[in-house]
XYZ file of C-alpha atoms in Angstrom:
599
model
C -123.820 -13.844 -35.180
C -119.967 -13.961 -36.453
C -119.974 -13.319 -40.192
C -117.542 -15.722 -42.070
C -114.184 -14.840 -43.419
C -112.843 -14.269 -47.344
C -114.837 -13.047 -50.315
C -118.494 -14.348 -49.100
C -118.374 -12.430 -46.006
C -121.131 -10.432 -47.044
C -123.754 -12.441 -48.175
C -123.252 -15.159 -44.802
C -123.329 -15.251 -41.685
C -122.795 -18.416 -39.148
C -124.645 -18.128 -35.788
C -123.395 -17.638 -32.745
C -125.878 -20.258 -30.998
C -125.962 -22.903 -33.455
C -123.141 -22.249 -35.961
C -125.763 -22.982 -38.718
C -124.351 -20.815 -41.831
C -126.904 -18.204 -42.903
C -127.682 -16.680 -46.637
C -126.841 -13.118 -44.730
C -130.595 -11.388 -46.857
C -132.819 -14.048 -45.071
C -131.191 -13.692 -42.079
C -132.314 -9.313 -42.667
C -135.248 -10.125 -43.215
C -135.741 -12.314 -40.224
C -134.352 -9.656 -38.207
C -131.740 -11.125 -37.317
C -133.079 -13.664 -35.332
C -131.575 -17.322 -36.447
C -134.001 -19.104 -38.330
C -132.730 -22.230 -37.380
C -132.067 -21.625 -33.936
C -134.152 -18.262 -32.525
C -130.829 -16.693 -31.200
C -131.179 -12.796 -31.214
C -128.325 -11.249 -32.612
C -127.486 -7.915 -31.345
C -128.216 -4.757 -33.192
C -127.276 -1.512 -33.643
C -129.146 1.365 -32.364
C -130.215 2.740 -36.161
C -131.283 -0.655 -36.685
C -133.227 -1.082 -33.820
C -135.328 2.072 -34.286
C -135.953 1.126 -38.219
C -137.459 -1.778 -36.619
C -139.684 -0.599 -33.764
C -140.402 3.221 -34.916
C -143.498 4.419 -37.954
C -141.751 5.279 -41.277
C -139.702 8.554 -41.431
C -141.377 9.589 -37.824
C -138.192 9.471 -35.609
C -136.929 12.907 -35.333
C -133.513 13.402 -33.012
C -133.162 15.510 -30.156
C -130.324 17.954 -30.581
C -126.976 16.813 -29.819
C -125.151 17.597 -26.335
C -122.128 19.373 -25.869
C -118.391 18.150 -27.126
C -116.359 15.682 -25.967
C -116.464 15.399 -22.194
C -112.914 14.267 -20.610
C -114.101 15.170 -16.723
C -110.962 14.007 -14.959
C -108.406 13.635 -17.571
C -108.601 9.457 -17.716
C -105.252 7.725 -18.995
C -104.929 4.235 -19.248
C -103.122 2.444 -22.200
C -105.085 4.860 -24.434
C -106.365 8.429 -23.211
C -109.818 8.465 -23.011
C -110.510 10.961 -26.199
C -108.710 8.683 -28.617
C -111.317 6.101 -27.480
C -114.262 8.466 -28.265
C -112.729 8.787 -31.970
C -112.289 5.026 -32.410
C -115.791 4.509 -31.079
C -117.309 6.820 -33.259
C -115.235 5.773 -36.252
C -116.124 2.419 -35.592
C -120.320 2.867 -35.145
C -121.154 6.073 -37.232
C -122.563 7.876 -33.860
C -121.867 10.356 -31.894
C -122.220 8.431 -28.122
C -123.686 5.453 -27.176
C -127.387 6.496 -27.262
C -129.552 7.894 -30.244
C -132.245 9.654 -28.864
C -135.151 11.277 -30.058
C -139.239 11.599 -30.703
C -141.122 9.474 -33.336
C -144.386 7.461 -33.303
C -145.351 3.777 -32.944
C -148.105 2.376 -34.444
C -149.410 6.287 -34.987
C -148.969 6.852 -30.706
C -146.269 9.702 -30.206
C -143.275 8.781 -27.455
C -140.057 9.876 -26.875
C -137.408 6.984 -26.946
C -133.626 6.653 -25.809
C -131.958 3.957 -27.634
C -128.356 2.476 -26.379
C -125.779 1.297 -28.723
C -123.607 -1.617 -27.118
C -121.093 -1.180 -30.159
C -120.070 2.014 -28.246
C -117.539 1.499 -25.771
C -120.618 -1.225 -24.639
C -123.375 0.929 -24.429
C -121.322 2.750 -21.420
C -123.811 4.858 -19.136
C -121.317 8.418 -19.304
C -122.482 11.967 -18.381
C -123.546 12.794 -22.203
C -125.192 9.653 -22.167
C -126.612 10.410 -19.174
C -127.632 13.806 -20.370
C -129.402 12.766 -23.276
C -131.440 10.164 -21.664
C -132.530 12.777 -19.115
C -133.294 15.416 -21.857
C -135.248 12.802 -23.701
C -137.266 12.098 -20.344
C -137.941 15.770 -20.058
C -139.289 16.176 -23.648
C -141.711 13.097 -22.696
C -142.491 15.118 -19.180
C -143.472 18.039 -21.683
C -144.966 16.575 -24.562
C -147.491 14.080 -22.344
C -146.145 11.391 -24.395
C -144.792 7.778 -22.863
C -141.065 6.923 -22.930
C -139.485 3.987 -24.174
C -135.879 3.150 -23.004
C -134.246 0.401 -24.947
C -130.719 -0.625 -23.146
C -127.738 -2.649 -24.440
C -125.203 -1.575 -21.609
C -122.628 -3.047 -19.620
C -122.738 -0.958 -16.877
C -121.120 2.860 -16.052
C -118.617 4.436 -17.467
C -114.919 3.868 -16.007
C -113.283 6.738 -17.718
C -116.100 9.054 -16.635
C -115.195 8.712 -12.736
C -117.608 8.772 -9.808
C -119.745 11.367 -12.364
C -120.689 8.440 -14.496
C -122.296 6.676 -11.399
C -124.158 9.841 -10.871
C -126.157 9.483 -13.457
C -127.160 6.501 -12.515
C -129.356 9.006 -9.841
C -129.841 11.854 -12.810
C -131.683 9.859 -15.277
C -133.940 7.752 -12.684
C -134.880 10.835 -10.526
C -136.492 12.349 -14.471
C -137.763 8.568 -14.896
C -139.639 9.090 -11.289
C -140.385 12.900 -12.631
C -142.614 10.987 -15.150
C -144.365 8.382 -12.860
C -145.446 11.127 -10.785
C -146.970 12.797 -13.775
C -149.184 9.422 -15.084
C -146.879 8.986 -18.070
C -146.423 5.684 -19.061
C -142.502 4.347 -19.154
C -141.106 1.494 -20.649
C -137.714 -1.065 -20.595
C -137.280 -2.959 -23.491
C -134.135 -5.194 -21.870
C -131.469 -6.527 -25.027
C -128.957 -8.670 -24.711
C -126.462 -6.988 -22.920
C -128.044 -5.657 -19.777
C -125.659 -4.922 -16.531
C -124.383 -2.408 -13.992
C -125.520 0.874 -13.388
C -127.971 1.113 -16.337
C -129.481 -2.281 -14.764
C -129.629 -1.080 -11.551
C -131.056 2.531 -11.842
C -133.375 3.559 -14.615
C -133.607 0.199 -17.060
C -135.495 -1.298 -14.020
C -137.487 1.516 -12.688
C -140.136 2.165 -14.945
C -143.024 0.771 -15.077
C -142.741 -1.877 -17.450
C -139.735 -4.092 -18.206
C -140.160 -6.210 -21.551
C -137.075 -8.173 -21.767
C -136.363 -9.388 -25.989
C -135.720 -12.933 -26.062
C -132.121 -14.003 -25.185
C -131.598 -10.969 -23.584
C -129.255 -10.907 -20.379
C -129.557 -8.954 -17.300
C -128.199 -8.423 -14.077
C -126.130 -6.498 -11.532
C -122.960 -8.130 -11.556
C -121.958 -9.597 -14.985
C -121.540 -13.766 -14.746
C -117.659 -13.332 -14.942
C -117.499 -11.203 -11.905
C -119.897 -13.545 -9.727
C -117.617 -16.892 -10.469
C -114.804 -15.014 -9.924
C -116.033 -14.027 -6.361
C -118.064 -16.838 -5.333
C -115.838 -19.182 -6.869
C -119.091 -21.211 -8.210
C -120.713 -22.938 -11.310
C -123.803 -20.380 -12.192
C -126.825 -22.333 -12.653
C -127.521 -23.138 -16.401
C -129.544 -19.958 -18.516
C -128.206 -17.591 -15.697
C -129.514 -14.115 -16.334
C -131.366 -14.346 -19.139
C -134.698 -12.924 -20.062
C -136.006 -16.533 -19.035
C -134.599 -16.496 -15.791
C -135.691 -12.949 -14.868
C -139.236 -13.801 -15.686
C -138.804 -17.027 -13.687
C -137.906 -14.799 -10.542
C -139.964 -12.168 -11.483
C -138.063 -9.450 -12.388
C -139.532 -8.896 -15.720
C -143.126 -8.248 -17.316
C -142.317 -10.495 -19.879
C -140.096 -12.232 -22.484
C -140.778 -10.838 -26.100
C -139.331 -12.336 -29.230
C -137.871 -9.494 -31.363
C -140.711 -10.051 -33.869
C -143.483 -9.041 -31.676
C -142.025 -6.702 -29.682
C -143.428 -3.685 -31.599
C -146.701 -4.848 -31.504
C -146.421 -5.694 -27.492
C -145.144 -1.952 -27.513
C -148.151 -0.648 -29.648
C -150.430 -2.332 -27.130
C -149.145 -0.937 -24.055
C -149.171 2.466 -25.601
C -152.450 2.500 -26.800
C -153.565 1.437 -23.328
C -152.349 3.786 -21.526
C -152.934 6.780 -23.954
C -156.685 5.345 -23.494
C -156.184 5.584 -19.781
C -155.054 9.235 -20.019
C -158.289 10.499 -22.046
C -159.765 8.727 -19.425
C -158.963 10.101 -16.332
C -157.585 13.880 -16.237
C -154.811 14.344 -13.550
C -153.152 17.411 -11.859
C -149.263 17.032 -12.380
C -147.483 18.745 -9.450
C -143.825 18.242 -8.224
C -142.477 17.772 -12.078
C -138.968 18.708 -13.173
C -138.771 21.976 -14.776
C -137.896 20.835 -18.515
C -134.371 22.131 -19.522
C -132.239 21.821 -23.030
C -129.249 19.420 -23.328
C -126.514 21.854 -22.287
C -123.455 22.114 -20.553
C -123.173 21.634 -16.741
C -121.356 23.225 -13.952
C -118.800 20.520 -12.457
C -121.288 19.827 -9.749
C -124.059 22.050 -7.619
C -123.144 25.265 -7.245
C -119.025 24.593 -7.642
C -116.444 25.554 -10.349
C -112.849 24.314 -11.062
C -110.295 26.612 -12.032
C -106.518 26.554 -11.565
C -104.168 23.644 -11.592
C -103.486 20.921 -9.466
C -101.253 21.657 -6.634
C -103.193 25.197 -5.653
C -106.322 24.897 -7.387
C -108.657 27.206 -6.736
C -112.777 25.926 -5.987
C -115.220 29.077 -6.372
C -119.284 29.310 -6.279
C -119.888 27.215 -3.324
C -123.417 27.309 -2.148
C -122.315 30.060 0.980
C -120.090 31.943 -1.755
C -117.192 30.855 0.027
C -113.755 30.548 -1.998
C -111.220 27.708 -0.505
C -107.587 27.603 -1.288
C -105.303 24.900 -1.486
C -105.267 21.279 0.952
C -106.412 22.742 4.515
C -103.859 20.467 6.659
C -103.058 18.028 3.767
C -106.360 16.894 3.222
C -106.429 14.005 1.038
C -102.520 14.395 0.104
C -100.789 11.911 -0.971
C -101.171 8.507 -3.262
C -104.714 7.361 -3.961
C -103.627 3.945 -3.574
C -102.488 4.711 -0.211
C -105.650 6.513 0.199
C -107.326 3.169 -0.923
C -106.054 1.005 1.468
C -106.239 3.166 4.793
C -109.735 3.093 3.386
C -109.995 -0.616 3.974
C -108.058 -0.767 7.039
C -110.028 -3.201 9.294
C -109.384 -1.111 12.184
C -111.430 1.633 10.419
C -114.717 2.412 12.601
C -117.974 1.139 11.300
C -121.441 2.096 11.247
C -122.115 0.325 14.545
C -118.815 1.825 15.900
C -120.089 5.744 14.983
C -123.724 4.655 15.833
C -122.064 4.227 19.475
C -119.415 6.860 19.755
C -121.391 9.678 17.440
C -125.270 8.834 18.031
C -127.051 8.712 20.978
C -129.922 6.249 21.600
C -129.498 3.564 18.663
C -132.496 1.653 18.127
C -132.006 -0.755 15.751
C -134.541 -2.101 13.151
C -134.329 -5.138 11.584
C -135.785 -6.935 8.686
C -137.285 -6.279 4.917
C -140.693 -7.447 5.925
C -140.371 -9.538 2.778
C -138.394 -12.802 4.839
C -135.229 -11.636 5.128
C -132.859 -9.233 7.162
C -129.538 -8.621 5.677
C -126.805 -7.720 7.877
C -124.803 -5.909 5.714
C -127.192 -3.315 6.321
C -127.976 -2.019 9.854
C -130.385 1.388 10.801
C -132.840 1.960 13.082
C -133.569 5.416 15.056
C -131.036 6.972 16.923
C -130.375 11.075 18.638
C -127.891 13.392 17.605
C -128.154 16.397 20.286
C -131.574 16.794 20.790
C -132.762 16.567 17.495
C -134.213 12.515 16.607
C -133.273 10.664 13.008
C -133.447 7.848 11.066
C -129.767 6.255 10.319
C -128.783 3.274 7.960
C -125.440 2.048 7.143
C -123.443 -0.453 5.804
C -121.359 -2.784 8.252
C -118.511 -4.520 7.840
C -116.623 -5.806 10.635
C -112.689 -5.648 12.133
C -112.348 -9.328 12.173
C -112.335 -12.043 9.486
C -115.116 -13.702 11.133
C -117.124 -10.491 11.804
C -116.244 -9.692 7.922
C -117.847 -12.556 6.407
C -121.216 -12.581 8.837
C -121.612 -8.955 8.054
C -120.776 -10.175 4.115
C -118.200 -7.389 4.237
C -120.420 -4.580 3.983
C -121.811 -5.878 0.663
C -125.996 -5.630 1.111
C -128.158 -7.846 -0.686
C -131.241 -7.095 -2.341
C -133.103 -7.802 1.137
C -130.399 -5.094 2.896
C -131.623 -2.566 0.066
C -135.725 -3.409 0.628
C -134.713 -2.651 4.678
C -132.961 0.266 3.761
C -135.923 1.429 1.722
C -138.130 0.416 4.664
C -136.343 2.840 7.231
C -136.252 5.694 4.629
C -139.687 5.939 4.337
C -140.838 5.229 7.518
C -138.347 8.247 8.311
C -140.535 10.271 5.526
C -143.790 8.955 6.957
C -142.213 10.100 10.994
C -140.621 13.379 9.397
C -137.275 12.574 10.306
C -134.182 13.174 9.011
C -132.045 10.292 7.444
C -128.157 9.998 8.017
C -126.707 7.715 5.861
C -123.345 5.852 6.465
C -121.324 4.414 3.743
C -118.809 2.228 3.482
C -119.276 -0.829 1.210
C -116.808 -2.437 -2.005
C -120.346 -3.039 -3.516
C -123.559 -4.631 -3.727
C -123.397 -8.105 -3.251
C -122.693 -9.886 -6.362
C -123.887 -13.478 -5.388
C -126.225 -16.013 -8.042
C -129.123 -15.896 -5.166
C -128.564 -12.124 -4.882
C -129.308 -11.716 -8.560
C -132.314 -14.279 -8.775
C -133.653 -11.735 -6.238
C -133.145 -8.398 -7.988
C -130.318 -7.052 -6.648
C -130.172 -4.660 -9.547
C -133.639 -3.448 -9.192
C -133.578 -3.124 -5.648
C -130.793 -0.560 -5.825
C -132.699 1.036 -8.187
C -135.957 1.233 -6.329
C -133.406 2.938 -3.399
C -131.767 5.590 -6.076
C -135.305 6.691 -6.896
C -136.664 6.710 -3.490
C -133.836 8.720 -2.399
C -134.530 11.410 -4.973
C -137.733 12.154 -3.874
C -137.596 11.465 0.065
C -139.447 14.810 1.742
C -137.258 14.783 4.512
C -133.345 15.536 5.030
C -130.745 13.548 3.765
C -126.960 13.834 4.659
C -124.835 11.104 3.447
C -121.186 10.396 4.320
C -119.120 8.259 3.329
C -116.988 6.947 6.199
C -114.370 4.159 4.069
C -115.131 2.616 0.828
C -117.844 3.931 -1.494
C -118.492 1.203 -4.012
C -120.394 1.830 -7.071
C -124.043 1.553 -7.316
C -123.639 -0.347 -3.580
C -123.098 2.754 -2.328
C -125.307 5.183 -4.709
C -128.139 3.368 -3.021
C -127.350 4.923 -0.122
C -126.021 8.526 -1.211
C -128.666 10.256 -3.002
C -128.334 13.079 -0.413
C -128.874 16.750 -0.107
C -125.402 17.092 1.330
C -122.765 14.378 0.714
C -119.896 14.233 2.683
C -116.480 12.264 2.697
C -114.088 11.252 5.570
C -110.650 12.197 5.072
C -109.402 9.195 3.551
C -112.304 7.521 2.676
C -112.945 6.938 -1.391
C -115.991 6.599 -3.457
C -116.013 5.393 -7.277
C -117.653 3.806 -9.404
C -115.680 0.779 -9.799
C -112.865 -0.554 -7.891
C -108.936 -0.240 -8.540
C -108.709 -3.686 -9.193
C -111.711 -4.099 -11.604
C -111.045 -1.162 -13.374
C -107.378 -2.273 -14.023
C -108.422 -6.100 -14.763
C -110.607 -4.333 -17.502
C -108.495 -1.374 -19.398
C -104.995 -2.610 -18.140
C -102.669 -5.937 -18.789
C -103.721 -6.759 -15.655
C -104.741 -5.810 -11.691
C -101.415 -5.661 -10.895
C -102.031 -1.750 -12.513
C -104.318 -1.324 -9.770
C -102.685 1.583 -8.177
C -102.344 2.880 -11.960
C -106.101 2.967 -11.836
C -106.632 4.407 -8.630
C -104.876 7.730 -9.633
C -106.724 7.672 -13.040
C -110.277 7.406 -11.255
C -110.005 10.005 -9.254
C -111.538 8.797 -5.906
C -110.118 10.766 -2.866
C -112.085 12.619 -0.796
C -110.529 15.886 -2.498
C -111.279 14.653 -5.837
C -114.515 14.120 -5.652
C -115.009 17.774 -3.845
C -113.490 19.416 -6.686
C -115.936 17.338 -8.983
C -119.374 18.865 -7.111
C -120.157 14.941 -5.583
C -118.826 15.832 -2.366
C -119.472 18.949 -0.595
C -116.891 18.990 2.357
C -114.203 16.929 3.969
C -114.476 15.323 7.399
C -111.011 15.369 9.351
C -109.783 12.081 10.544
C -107.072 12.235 13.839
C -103.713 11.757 12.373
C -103.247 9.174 10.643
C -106.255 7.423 10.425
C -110.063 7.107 11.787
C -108.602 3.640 12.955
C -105.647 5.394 15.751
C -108.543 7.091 17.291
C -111.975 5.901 16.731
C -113.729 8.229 19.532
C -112.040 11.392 18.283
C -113.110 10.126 15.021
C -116.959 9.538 15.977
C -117.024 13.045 17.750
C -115.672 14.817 14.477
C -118.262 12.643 12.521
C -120.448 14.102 14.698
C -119.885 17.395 14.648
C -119.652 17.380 10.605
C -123.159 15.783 10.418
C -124.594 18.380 12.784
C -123.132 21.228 10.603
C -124.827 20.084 7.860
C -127.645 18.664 8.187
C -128.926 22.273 10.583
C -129.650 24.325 7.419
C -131.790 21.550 6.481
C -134.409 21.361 8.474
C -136.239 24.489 8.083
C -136.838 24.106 4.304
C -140.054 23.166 3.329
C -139.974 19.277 1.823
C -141.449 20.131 -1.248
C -137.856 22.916 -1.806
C -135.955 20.128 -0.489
C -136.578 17.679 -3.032
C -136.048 19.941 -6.036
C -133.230 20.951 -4.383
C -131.898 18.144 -4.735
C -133.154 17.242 -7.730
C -131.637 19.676 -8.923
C -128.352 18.975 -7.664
C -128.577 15.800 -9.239
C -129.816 16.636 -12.382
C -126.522 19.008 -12.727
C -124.341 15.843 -13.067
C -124.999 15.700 -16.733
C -122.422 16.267 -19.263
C -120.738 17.887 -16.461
C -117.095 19.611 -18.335
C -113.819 19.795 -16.198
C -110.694 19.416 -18.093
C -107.504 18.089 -17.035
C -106.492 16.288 -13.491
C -108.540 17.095 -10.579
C -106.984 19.469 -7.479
C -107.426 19.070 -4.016
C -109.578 22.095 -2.440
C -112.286 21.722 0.053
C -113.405 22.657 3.547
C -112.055 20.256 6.222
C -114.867 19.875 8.527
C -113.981 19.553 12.349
């Protein structure tokens, strides 16, 4: 709805759907739903909870820490002054009101987004309080309702805003494993990270009427395929259609559709009495360390990182690790000479056998893995694949997995835990794929279903990314116990280009917004997401792709040996743990350099 302009503007309102003009009380009373029409307007998060929640039962959970700035974003505006005109501009604190209350007399803890705030952005304190509110769910006994209104992760936020895409959805799974009942009610806007990680893996999705959802929004699909989307793209219609939804709910009857689930499975708990074991220790919202077992102190050329897990302390760039521009670092990252995952799967594995297909009618080959040696020691390894060749490129869609790559990802991974093998991951993708049939099949739950998998696989996990690490496209694959980066490899949660189409004049600013995200291999170290650096020959994995398989190899080995003795169930909340540290993680100021360079 668009209210009208001059001295009526606040008793009407003309509809965004129909453009009927609207006596602004009825339309209140209606809750906001056009009378004429039935378009859903959006609400605000206060709103929404007067209109789902009992009378005076929603109490808040306590606030999180202050601001968070984690790597100093600049673009026409710094970062803070955006917090203060957000906050000016809604009356909230983030993006989220959280809190306990009851519904229709059943007790639950809820998580409301805001898409008013900076659009409902999915940022560590965000992040943190929809974790925290999980947690008080996981202790109270009590279901959890999520209601989203999100376009995606937060920019400013850095490659820690995609992590808790993995943070929130590894306490959603702590829940599932406990019996507790959890619940997406879907509003109209839906998309990105919060799509693909915990607004689609709970148990039940309940999309409002008019509601849209999806992976990639519909500007960034025509603008890569170049096509007409098909007509009611994305909405709560179409998801239902394709079966990515429970069900469409007009706004009217969606607290009574809520009631009813509730009640059921509050029935089903009296019912049957279960023993909860491998749940999250509960914690209060509270500060973080800048990732597991790391600190950041110092400045930028010499920084300092202390607290590593072996209580080493590393000094400086070891052999000018990383140095240099990020946009530089950016494009030897796409160099199409770079080695891929069938390239290392040659020159760093021994014994590939590959597996194909999602056993659902489809086998993406964006996505290879299958089981392969390294030493004497057997594994499960999955990867994306691009290609060195335009015509390789688009058969292998340039790295960019479908849902179907995802589902044979998922496949291998637990097939791995079912054989008690380690899993190596490879990375290297722009993204998911952000096609029209990728979304009619779920792209955005699939990488969900592979984020919470991930987090609770019993077996070892290294990840490394070997070129590009593309948002959630490459979260699906990343949700390791050790993470590691090639030299000049970068991993973000959006790309250069979007990220400048989107906060600058224009892409041209790309290589502004490379340096502002804070995506090299030694940023991300400093940050806690990456634990070490793997060398590349001088310059580039591309001069020497042998001598870069063997150091691969030799990095993988390093790291994934203290794994294998720990017992699974010390591995999982291990890493857990690791990602649960990701919220409201504090580091002020520009990022350094420091890391081990693994050879």
């Amino acid at each position: 709805m668009t209210a009208t302009v001059g001295r009526d503007e606040q008793l009407w309102s003309r509809c965004g759907g129909c453009a009927a003009l609207l006596y602004r009380k009825r339309l209140r009373r209606n809750l906001d739903v056009c009378p004429e029409c039935g378009a859903h307007a959006r609400l605000g998060a206060p709103e929404r909870l007067r209109q789902l929640v009992d009378p005076s039962s929603f109490v808040a959970l306590p606030d999180c820490p202050d601001d968070v700035d984690p790597i100093g974003f600049v673009d026409v505006l710094p970062y803070p002054h955006r917090l203060t005109a957000a906050r000016a501009g809604t009356g909230l604190a983030e993006a989220v009101v959280c809190g306990t209350a009851t519904i229709g007399g059943h007790p639950v803890a809820l998580a409301v987004m805001d898409f008013r705030f900076l659009g409902g952005s999915l940022g560590c304190v965000v992040g943190e309080l929809i974790t925290c509110t999980a947690e008080r769910a996981l202790t109270d006994g009590v279901p959890l309702v999520l209601v989203t209104a999100s376009g995606g992760a937060r920019m400013q936020e850095g490659a820690l805003s995609l992590m808790q895409m993995a943070t929130v959805s590894q306490a959603v799974g702590a829940l599932r494993e406990a019996g507790l009942l959890t619940v997406s009610v879907l509003t109209d806007p839906t998309y990105g990270g919060v799509a693909a990680s915990f607004a689609t893996n709970t148990d039940v999705l309940l999309a409002e009427s008019g509601a849209r959802m999806g992976f990639a929004g519909p500007r960034v699909i025509r603008q890569v395929t170049g096509r007409a989307l098909p007509e009611g793209f994305q909405t709560a219609e179409f998801l239902l259609r394709h079966g990515q939804v429970d069900m469409v709910v007009q706004r009217r009857a969606l607290r009574g559709r809520l009631v009813a689930l509730i009640a059921a499975a509050r029935s089903g708990r009296r019912a049957v009495r279960r023993t909860e074991t491998g749940q999250l220790v509960p914690r209060q919202c509270a500060a973080a360390p800048a990732g597991p077992g790391r600190t950041v102190t110092g400045t930028p050329d010499g920084r300092t990182v202390t607290g590593t897990p072996d209580g080493r302390t590393v000094t400086g760039t070891p052999d000018g690790a990383g140095a240099g521009d990020p946009w530089d670092t950016v494009r030897m990252a796409r160099h199409p000479g770079r080695p891929t995952t069938l390239d290392y799967l040659d020159s760093a594995f021994d014994g590939f056998i590959e597996l194909h297909g999602d056993r659902l009618g489809a086998d993406c080959p964006a996505v290879v893995g299958g089981l392969a040696r390294l030493g004497d020691r057997h594994l499960m390894v999955i990867g994306h694949q691009k290609g060195h060749h335009t015509a390789e490129l688009v058969a292998r869609n340039f790295g960019m997995a479908s849902p179907a790559g995802h589902r044979k990802a998922l496949r291998l991974m637990r097939l791995a835990a079912r054989l008690g093998l380690p899993v190596v991951t490879l990375v290297d993708t722009p993204g998911a794929d952000p096609g029209v049939r990728a979304e009619e099949q779920g792209q955005a739950a699939a990488i969900a279903e592979s984020i919470l998998t991930l987090s609770s696989l019993p077996v070892p996990v290294v990840a490394v990314v070997t070129g590009e690490g593309g948002s959630g496209g490459a979260l699906a694959l990343a949700v390791a116990d050790r993470v590691l980066m090639l030299q000049h490899a970068v991993y973000s949660v959006i790309s250069p280009e979007g990220c400048a189409a989107i906060l600058w004049p224009d892409s041209s600013a790309a290589p502004q917004a490379a340096r502002a995200l804070r995506l090299t291999a030694p940023d991300l170290c400093a940050l806690g997401i990456a634990d070490d650096i793997v060398a590349e020959p001088v310059p580039g994995a591309h001069a020497d792709p042998e001598a870069a398989g063997e150091l691969l190899r030799r990095a993988v080995l390093a790291n994934l040996a203290p794994l294998l003795d720990v017992p699974p169930a010390i591995l999982v909340r291990r890493r857990r743990q690791r990602f649960r540290r990701y919220g409201a993680a504090r580091t002020t100021g520009g990022v350094g350099a420091p890391t081990e360079v693994v050879r």
